[in-house]
Short mmCIF file of C-alpha atoms in Angstrom, two decimals:
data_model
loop_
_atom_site.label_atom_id
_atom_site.label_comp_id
_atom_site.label_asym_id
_atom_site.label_seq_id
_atom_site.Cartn_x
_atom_site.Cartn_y
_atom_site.Cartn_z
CA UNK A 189 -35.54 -25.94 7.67
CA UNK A 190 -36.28 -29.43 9.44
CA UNK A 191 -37.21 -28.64 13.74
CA UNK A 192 -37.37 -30.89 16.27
CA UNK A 193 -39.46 -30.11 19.35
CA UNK A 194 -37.72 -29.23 22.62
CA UNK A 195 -39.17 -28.60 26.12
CA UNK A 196 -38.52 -26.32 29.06
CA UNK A 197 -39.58 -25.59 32.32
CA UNK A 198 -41.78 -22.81 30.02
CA UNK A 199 -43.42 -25.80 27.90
CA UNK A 200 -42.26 -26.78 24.10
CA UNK A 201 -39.59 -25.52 21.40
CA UNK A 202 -39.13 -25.71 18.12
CA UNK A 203 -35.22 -25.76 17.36
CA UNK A 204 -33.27 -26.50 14.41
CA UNK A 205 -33.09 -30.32 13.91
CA UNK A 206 -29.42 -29.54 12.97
CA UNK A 207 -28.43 -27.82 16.16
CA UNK A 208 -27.37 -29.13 19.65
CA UNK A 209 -28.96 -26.51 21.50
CA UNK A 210 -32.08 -26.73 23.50
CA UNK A 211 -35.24 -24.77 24.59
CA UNK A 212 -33.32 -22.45 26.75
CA UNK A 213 -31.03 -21.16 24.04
CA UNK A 214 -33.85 -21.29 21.32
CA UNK A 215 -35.95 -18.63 23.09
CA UNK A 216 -32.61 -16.33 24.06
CA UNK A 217 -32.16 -16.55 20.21
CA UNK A 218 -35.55 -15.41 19.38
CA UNK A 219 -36.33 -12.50 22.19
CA UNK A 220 -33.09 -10.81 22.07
CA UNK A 221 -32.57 -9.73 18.23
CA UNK A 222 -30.28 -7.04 18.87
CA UNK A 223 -26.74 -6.26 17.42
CA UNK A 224 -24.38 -8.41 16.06
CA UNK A 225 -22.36 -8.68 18.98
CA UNK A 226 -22.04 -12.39 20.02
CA UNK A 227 -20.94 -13.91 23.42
CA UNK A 228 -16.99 -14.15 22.42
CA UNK A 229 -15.40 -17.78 21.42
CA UNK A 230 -13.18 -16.56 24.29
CA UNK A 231 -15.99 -17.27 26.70
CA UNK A 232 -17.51 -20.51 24.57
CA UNK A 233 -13.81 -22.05 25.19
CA UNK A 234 -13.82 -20.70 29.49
CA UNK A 235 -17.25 -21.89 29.98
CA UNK A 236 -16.31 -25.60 28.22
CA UNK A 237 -12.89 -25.68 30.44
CA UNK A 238 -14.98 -25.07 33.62
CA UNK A 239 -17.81 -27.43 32.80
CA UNK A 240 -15.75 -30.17 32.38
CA UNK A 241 -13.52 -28.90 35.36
CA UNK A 242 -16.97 -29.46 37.38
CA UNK A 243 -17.77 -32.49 36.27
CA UNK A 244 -14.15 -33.65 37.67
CA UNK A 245 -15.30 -32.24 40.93
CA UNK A 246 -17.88 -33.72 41.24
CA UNK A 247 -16.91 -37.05 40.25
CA UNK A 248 -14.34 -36.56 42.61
CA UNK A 249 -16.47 -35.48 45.46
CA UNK A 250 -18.78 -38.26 44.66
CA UNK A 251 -21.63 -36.23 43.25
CA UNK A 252 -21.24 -37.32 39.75
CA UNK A 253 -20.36 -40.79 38.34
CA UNK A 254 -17.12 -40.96 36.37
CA UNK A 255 -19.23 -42.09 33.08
CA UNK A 256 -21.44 -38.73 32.90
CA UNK A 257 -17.70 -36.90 33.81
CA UNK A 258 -16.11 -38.46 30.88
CA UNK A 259 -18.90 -37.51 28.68
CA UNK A 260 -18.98 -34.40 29.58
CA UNK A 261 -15.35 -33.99 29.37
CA UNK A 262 -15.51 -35.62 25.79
CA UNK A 263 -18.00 -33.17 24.66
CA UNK A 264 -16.05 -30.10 26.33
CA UNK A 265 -13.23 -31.12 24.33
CA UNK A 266 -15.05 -31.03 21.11
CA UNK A 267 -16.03 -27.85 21.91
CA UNK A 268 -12.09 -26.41 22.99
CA UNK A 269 -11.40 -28.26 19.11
CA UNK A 270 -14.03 -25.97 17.20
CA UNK A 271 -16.08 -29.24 16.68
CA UNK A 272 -19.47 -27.81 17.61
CA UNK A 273 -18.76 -23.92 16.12
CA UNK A 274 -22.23 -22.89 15.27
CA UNK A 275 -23.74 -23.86 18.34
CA UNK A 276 -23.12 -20.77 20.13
CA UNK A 277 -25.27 -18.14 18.21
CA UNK A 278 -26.29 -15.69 21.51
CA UNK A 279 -25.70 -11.87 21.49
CA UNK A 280 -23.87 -10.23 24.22
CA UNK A 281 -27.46 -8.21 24.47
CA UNK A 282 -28.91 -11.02 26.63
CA UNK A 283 -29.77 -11.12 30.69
CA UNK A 284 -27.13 -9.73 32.52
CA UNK A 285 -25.96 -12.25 34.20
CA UNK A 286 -25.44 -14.32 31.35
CA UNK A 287 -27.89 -17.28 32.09
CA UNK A 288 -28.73 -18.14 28.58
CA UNK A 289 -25.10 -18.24 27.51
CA UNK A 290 -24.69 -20.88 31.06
CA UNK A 291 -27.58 -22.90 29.71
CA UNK A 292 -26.61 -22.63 25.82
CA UNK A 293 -23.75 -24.67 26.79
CA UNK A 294 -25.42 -26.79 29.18
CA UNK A 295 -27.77 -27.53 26.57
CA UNK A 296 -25.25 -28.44 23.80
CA UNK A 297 -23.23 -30.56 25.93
CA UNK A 298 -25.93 -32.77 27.43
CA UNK A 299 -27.31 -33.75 23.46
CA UNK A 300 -24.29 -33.78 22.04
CA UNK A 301 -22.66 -36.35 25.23
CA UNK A 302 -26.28 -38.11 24.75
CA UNK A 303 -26.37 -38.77 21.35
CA UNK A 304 -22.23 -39.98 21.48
CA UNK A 305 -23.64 -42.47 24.40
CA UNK A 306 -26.86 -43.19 22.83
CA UNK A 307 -28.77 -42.68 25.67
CA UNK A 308 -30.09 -39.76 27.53
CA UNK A 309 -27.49 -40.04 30.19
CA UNK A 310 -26.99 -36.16 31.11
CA UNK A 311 -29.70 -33.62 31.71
CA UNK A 312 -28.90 -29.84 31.09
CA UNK A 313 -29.55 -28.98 34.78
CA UNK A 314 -29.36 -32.07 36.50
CA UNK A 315 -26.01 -33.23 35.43
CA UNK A 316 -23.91 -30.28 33.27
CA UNK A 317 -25.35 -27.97 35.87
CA UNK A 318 -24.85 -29.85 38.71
CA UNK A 319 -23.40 -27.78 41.93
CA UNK A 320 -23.49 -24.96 39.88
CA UNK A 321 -25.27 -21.89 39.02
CA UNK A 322 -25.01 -19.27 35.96
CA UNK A 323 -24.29 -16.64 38.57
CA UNK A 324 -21.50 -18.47 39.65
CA UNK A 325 -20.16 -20.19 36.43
CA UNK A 326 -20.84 -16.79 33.95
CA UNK A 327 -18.10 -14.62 36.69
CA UNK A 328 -15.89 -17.89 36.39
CA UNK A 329 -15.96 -17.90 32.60
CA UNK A 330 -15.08 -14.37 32.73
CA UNK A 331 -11.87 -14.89 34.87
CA UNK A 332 -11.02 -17.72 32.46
CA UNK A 333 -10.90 -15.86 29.28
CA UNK A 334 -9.67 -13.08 30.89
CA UNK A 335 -6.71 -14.61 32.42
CA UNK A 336 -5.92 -16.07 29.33
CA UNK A 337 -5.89 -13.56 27.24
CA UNK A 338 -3.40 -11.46 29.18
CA UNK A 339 -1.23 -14.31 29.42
CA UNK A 340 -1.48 -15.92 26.09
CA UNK A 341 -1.94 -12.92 23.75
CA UNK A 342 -1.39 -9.90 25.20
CA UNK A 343 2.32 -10.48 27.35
CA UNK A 344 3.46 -12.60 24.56
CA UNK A 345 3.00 -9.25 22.20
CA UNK A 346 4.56 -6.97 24.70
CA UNK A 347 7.91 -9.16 24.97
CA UNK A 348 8.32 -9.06 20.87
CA UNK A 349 8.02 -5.59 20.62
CA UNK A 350 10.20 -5.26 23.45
CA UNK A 351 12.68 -7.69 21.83
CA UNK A 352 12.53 -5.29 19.17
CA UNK A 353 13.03 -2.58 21.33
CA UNK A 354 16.44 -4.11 22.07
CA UNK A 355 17.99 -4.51 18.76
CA UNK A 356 17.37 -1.31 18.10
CA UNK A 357 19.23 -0.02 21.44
CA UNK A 358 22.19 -1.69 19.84
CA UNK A 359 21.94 -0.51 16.28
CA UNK A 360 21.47 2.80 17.48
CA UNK A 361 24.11 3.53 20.27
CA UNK A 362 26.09 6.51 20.04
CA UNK A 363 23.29 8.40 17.96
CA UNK A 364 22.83 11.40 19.51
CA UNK A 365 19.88 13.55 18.07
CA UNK A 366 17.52 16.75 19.00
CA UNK A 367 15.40 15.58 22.03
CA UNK A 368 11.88 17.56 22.29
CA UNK A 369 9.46 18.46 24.77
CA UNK A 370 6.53 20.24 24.69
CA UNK A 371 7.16 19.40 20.72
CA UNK A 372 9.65 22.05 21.36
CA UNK A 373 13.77 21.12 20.39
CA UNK A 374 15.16 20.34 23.61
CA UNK A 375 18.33 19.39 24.87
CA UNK A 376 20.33 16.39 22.98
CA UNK A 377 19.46 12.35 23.71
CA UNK A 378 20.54 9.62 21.91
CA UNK A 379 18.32 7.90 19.85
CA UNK A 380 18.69 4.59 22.07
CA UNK A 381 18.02 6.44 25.06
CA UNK A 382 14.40 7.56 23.67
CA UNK A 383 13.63 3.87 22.39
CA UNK A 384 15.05 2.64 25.93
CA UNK A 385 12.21 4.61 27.27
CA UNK A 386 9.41 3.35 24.70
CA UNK A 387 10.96 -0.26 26.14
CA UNK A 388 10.43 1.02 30.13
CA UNK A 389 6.68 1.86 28.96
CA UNK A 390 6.32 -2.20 27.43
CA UNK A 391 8.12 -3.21 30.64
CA UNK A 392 5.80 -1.47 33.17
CA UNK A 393 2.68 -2.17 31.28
CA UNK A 394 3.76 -6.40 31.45
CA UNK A 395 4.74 -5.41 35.20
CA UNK A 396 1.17 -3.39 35.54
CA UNK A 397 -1.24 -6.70 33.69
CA UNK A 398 0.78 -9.49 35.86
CA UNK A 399 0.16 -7.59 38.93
CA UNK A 400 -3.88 -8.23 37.71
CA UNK A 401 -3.57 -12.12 37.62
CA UNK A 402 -3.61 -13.11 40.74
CA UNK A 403 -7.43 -11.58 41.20
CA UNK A 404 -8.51 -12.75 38.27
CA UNK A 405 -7.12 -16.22 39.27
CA UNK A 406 -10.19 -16.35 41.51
CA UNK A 407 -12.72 -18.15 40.87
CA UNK A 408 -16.35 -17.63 42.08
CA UNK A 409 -17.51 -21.51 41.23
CA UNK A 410 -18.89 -22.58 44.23
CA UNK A 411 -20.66 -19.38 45.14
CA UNK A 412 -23.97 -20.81 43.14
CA UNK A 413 -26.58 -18.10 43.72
CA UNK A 414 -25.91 -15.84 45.95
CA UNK A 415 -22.92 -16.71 47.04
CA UNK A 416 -23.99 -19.24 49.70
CA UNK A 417 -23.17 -22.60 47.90
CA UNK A 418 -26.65 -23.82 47.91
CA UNK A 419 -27.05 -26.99 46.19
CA UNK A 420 -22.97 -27.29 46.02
CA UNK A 421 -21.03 -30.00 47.98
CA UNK A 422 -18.98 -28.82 50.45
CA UNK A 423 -15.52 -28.62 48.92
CA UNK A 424 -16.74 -27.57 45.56
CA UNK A 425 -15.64 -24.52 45.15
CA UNK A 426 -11.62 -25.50 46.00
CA UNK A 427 -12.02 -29.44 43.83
CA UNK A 428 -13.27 -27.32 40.33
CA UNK A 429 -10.45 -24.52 41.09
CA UNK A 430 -7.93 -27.60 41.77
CA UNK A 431 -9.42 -29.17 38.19
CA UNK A 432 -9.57 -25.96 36.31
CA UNK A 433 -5.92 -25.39 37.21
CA UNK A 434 -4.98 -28.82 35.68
CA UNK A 435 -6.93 -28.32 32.32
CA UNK A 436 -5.22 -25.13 31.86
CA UNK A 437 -1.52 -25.16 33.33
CA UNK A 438 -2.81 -22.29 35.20
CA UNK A 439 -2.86 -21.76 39.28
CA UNK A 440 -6.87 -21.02 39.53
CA UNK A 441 -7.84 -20.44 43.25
CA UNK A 442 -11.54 -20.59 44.64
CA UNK A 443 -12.49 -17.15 45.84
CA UNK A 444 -12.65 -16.86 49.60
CA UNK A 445 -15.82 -14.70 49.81
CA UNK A 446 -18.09 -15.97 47.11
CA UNK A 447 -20.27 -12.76 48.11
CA UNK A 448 -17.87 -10.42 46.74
CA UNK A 449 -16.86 -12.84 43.63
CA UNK A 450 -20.93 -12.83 42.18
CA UNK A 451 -21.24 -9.41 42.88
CA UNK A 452 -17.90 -7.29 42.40
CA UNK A 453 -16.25 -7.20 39.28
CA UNK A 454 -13.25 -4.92 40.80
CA UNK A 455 -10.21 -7.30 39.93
CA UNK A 456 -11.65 -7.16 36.04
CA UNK A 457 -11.68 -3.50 36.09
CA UNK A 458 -7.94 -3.52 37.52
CA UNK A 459 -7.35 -5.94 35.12
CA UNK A 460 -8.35 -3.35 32.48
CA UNK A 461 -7.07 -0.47 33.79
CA UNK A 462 -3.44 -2.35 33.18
CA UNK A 463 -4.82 -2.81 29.66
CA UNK A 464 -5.79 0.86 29.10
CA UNK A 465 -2.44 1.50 30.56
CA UNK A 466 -1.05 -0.46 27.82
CA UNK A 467 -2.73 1.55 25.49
CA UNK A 468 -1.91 4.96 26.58
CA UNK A 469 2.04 3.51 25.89
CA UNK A 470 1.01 2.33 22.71
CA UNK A 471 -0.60 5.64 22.08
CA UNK A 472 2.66 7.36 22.87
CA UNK A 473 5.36 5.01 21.16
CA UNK A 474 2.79 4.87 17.89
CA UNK A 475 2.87 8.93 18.04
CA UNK A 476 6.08 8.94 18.32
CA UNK A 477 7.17 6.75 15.37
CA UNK A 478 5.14 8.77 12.91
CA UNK A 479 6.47 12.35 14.26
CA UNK A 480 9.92 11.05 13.71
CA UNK A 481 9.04 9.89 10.24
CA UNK A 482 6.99 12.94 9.24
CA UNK A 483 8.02 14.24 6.01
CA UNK A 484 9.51 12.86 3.83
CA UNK A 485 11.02 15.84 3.14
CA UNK A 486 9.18 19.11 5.68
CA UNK A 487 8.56 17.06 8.48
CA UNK A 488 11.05 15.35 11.44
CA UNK A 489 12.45 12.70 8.82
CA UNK A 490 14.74 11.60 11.32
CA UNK A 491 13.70 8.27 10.88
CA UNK A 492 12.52 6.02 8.16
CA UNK A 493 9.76 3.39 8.75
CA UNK A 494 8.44 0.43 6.00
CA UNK A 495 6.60 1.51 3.34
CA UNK A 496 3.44 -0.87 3.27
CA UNK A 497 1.18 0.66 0.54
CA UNK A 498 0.25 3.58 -1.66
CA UNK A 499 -1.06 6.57 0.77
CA UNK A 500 -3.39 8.65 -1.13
CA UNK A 501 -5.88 7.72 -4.06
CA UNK A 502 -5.01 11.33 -5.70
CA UNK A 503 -1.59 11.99 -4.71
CA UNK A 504 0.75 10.11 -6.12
CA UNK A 505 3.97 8.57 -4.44
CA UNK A 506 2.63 9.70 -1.02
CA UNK A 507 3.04 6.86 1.66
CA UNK A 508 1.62 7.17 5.08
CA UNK A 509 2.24 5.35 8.69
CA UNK A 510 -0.28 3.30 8.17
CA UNK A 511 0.54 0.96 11.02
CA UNK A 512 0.67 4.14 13.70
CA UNK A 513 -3.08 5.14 12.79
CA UNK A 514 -3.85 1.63 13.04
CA UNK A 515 -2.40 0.93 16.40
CA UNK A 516 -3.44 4.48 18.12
CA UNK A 517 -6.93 3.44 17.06
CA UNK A 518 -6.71 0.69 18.77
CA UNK A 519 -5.57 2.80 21.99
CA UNK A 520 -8.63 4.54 21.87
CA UNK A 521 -11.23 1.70 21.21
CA UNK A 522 -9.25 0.16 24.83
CA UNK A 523 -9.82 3.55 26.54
CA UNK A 524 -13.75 3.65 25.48
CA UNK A 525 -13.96 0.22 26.61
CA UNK A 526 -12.33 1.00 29.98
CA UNK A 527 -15.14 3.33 30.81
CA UNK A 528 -18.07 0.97 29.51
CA UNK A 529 -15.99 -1.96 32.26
CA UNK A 530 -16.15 0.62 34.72
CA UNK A 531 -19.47 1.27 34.77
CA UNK A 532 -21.02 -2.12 34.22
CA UNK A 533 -18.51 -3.08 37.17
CA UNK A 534 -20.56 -0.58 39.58
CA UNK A 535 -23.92 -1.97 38.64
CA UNK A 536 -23.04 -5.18 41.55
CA UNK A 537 -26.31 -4.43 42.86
CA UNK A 538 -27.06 -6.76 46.62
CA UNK A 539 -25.86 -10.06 45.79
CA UNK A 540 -24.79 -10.35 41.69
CA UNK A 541 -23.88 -8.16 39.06
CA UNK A 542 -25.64 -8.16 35.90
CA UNK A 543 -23.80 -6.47 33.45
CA UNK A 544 -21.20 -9.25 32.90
CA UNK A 545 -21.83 -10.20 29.38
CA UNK A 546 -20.74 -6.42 28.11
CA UNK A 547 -17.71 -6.66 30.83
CA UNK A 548 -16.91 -10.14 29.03
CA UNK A 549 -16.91 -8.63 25.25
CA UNK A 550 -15.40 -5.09 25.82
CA UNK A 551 -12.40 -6.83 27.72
CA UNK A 552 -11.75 -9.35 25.08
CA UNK A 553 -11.90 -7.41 22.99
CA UNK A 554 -9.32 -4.89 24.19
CA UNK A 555 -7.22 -7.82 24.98
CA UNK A 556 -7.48 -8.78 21.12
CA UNK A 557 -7.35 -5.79 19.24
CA UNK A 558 -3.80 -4.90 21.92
CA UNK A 559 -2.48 -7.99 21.10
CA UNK A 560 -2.85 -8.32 17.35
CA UNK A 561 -2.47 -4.51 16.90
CA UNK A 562 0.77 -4.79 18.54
CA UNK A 563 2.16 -7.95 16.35
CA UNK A 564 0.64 -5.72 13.20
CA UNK A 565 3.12 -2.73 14.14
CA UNK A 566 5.76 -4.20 15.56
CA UNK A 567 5.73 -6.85 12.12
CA UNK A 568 5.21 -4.12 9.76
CA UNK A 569 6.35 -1.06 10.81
CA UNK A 570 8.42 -1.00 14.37
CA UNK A 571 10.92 -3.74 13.32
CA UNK A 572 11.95 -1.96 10.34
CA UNK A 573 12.42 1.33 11.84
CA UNK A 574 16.03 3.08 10.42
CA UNK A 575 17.68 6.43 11.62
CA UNK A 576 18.41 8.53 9.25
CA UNK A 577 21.62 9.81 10.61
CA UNK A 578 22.23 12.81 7.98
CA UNK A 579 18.79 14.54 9.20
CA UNK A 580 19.55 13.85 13.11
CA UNK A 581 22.77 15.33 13.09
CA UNK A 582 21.53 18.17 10.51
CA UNK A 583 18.76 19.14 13.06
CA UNK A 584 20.82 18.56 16.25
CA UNK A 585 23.60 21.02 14.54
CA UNK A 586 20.34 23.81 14.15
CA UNK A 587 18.92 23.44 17.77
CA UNK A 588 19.01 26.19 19.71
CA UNK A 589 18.14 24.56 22.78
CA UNK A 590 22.25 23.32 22.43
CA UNK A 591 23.01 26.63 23.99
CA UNK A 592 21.15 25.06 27.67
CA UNK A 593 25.18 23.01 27.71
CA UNK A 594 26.57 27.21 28.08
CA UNK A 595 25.20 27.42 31.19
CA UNK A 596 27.57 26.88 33.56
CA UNK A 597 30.13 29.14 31.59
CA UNK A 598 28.35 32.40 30.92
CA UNK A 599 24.83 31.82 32.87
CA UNK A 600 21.35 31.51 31.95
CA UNK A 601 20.23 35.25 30.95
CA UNK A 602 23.28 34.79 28.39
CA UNK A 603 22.76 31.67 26.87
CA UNK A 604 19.54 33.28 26.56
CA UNK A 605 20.34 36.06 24.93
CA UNK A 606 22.24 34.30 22.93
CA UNK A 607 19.75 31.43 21.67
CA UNK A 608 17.56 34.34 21.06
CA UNK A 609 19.70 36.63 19.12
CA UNK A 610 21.19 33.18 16.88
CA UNK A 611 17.00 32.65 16.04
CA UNK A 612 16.43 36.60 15.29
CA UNK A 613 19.64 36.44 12.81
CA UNK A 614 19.63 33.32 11.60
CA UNK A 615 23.02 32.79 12.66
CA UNK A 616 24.82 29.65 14.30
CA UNK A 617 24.92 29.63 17.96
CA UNK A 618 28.84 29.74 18.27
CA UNK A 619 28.22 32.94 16.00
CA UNK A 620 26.06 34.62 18.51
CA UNK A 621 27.85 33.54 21.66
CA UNK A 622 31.24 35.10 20.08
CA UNK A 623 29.99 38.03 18.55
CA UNK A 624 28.11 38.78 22.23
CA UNK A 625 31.66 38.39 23.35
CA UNK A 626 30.44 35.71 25.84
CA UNK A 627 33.47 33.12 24.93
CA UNK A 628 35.78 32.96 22.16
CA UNK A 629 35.15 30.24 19.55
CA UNK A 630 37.76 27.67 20.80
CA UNK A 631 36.07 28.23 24.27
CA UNK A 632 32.39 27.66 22.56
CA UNK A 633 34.13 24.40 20.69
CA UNK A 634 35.19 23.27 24.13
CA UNK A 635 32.01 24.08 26.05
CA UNK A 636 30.00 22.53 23.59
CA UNK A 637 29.93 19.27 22.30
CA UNK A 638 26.76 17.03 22.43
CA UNK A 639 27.71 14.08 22.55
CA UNK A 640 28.91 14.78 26.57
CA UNK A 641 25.40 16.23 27.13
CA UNK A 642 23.66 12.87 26.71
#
């Protein structure tokens, strides 16, 4: 492999002649060797919108001249096109406070805008830097990719299952069926009452995550430091929100107390908490599917869902809900990664955190896994989901919980006794209740009918 010989504040560097990155990145990439974990594209992409979002402030403020913005803006653009993928190589398993990752891209974006000018116009520090510190542009990244994720991946997947949701409200009206609780037969509900309920849970979770935007539509850029603004012109903080906001359709905001922005990670950890919300829903409506398609023949079978591929490598024929497993799986990597957020997001010790880069990848990566687990299901599985109408009504007509609609004729301790004597015998319930003497059979026909108990 060729080298060419950077330098640092440390002294020289060999890097990769083939590489953009500098002395910085080169020794991040040699003392931290552990995992395989790298800092997510997500962040690459955030940390390239707000560079060049700085540069516009500060060419607007006067700071920077509008040549070194454009570059720098020409370069972050590669970047947002994939242009410079492999330039990026650091592990999440870095310094906290994700300085390396800050200078990585500093460092890519000054040679790569030099060598398209052909002249050293911008310096890693002096220029892509400038006004800004990694403690203030690593939180900002975060809120980037963050925001973005909800809104571009993760809402967009809750409105198609919920889309599918609604069709199958309408294909499905009128079916009444066995509800169950406590995995117990319950009273009757139709079938597009239960799915209206898995479409409440999609409904509240989108409610839940946009409730989280607005906090993570704060931006700590302008907090350099500590959360003073040294080194930042006065106005910073509010011109990069203000240029942010234009590169990504988004309303960005600078944070009013820069303090709290380097140092509290609270509004992620809400954030996430909508997310793990999201995924205890999942959890539920996934569960739900494959106990209603149990079977085929001595389970639930009250529904049939897509048959995707062979289930077993010895049994053959057998076909399992693949896409259920999948997506609860996914509920549960979201619920570990809630408690690594939450603890990272305690560790704001005096004036920064330093546990961002693990807040950064275990967030993303619920966000991702939510987002593409739900297209996966709702693709392969949810939007082919059929009653099977024969088994509802077949299992509504043996449910002895039917007998809770006798109440107000003959009174709980009968409708008892006569649910329990129908299960001891074997016998219908209109057998029970008549032999008991508790109603004649036209009254029981009259009493009972469950499609006036939904």
């Amino acid at each position: 492999m060729n080298y060419r010989i950077e330098h640092d504040s440390m002294g020289e560097v060999q890097v990769p002649a083939d590489k953009y990155w500098g002395a910085q990145t080169q020794r991040s990439f040699q003392n931290f060797k552990i995992g395989t974990e790298k800092m997510p594209s997500e962040i690459i992409d955030a940390f390239a919108i707000l560079k060049k979002g700085a540069a516009m402030a500060n060419s607007r403020l006067g700071k920077l001249s509008n040549e070194k913005a454009d570059l720098i803006g020409k370069v972050c653009d590669e970047i947002l096109e994939g242009k410079l993928e492999g330039n990026f190589p650091l592990v999440v398993w870095q310094t906290g406070s994700g300085t390396q990752s800050n200078m990585n891209l500093n460092e890519v974006i000054a040679n790569r805008g030099n060598e398209i000018a052909g002249n050293k116009l911008l310096h890693p520090n002096d220029t892509v830097n400038m006004s800004q510190s990694s403690n203030d542009t690593y939180p900002t990244a975060l809120h980037i990719a963050c925001a973005s994720a909800i809104e571009d991946k993760v809402i967009p997947a809750i409105d198609r299952m919920i889309q599918t949701c609604e069709r199958l409200e309408k294909e499905n009206e009128g079916v009444i069926k066995c509800g169950r609780t406590h995995l117990q037969d319950a009273v009757p509900v139709s079938f597009s009452q239960e799915i209206s309920g898995w479409r409440a849970c999609l409904e509240k979770s989108k409610e839940y995550l946009n409730a989280s935007l607005p906090s993570l539509k704060e931006l700590a850029l302008g907090g350099t430091a500590v959360g003073t603004g040294l080194n930042a012109p006065e106005g910073f903080g509010e011109a990069s929100a203000q240029a942010i906001s234009e590169l990504t359709d988004k309303n960005f905001v600078t944070e009013e107390n820069k303090f709290h922005s380097l140092s509290a990670k609270d509004g992620v950890v809400f954030a996430h908490g909508a997310l793990k919300a999201l995924a205890g829903d999942l959890m539920k409506i996934a569960n739900d599917v494959r106990w209603l398609a149990s079977g085929p023949r001595l389970g639930l079978g009250e529904i049939y869902i897509p048959e995707n591929e062979p289930g077993s490598s010895i049994m053959p024929g057998k076909v399992n809900p693949t896409q259920c497993e999948a997506l609860t799986m996914v509920a549960v990597q979201v619920m570990g990664n809630d408690a690594a957020i939450g603890f990272a997001s305690s560790q704001g010790n005096f004036e920064l955190n330093v546990f961002m880069p693990v807040i950064a990848y275990n967030f993303l990566q619920s966000a991702k896994l939510l987002a593409e687990g739900m297209d996966s299901f709702n693709a392969n599985c949810f939007t082919g989901i059929r009653a099977n109408r024969d088994k509802m009504q077949e299992n509504l007509n043996r449910s002895l919980m039917l007998v809770t609609g006798l109440n107000p004729y003959i009174g709980y301790e009968n409708a008892a006794k006569t649910a329990k004597k129908a299960f001891a015998e074997n016998i219908s319930l209109r057998e029970a209740c008549t032999e008991l003497g508790f109603m004649t059979e036209e009254e029981f026909d009259k009493a009972l009918q469950p499609e006036k108990m939904v």
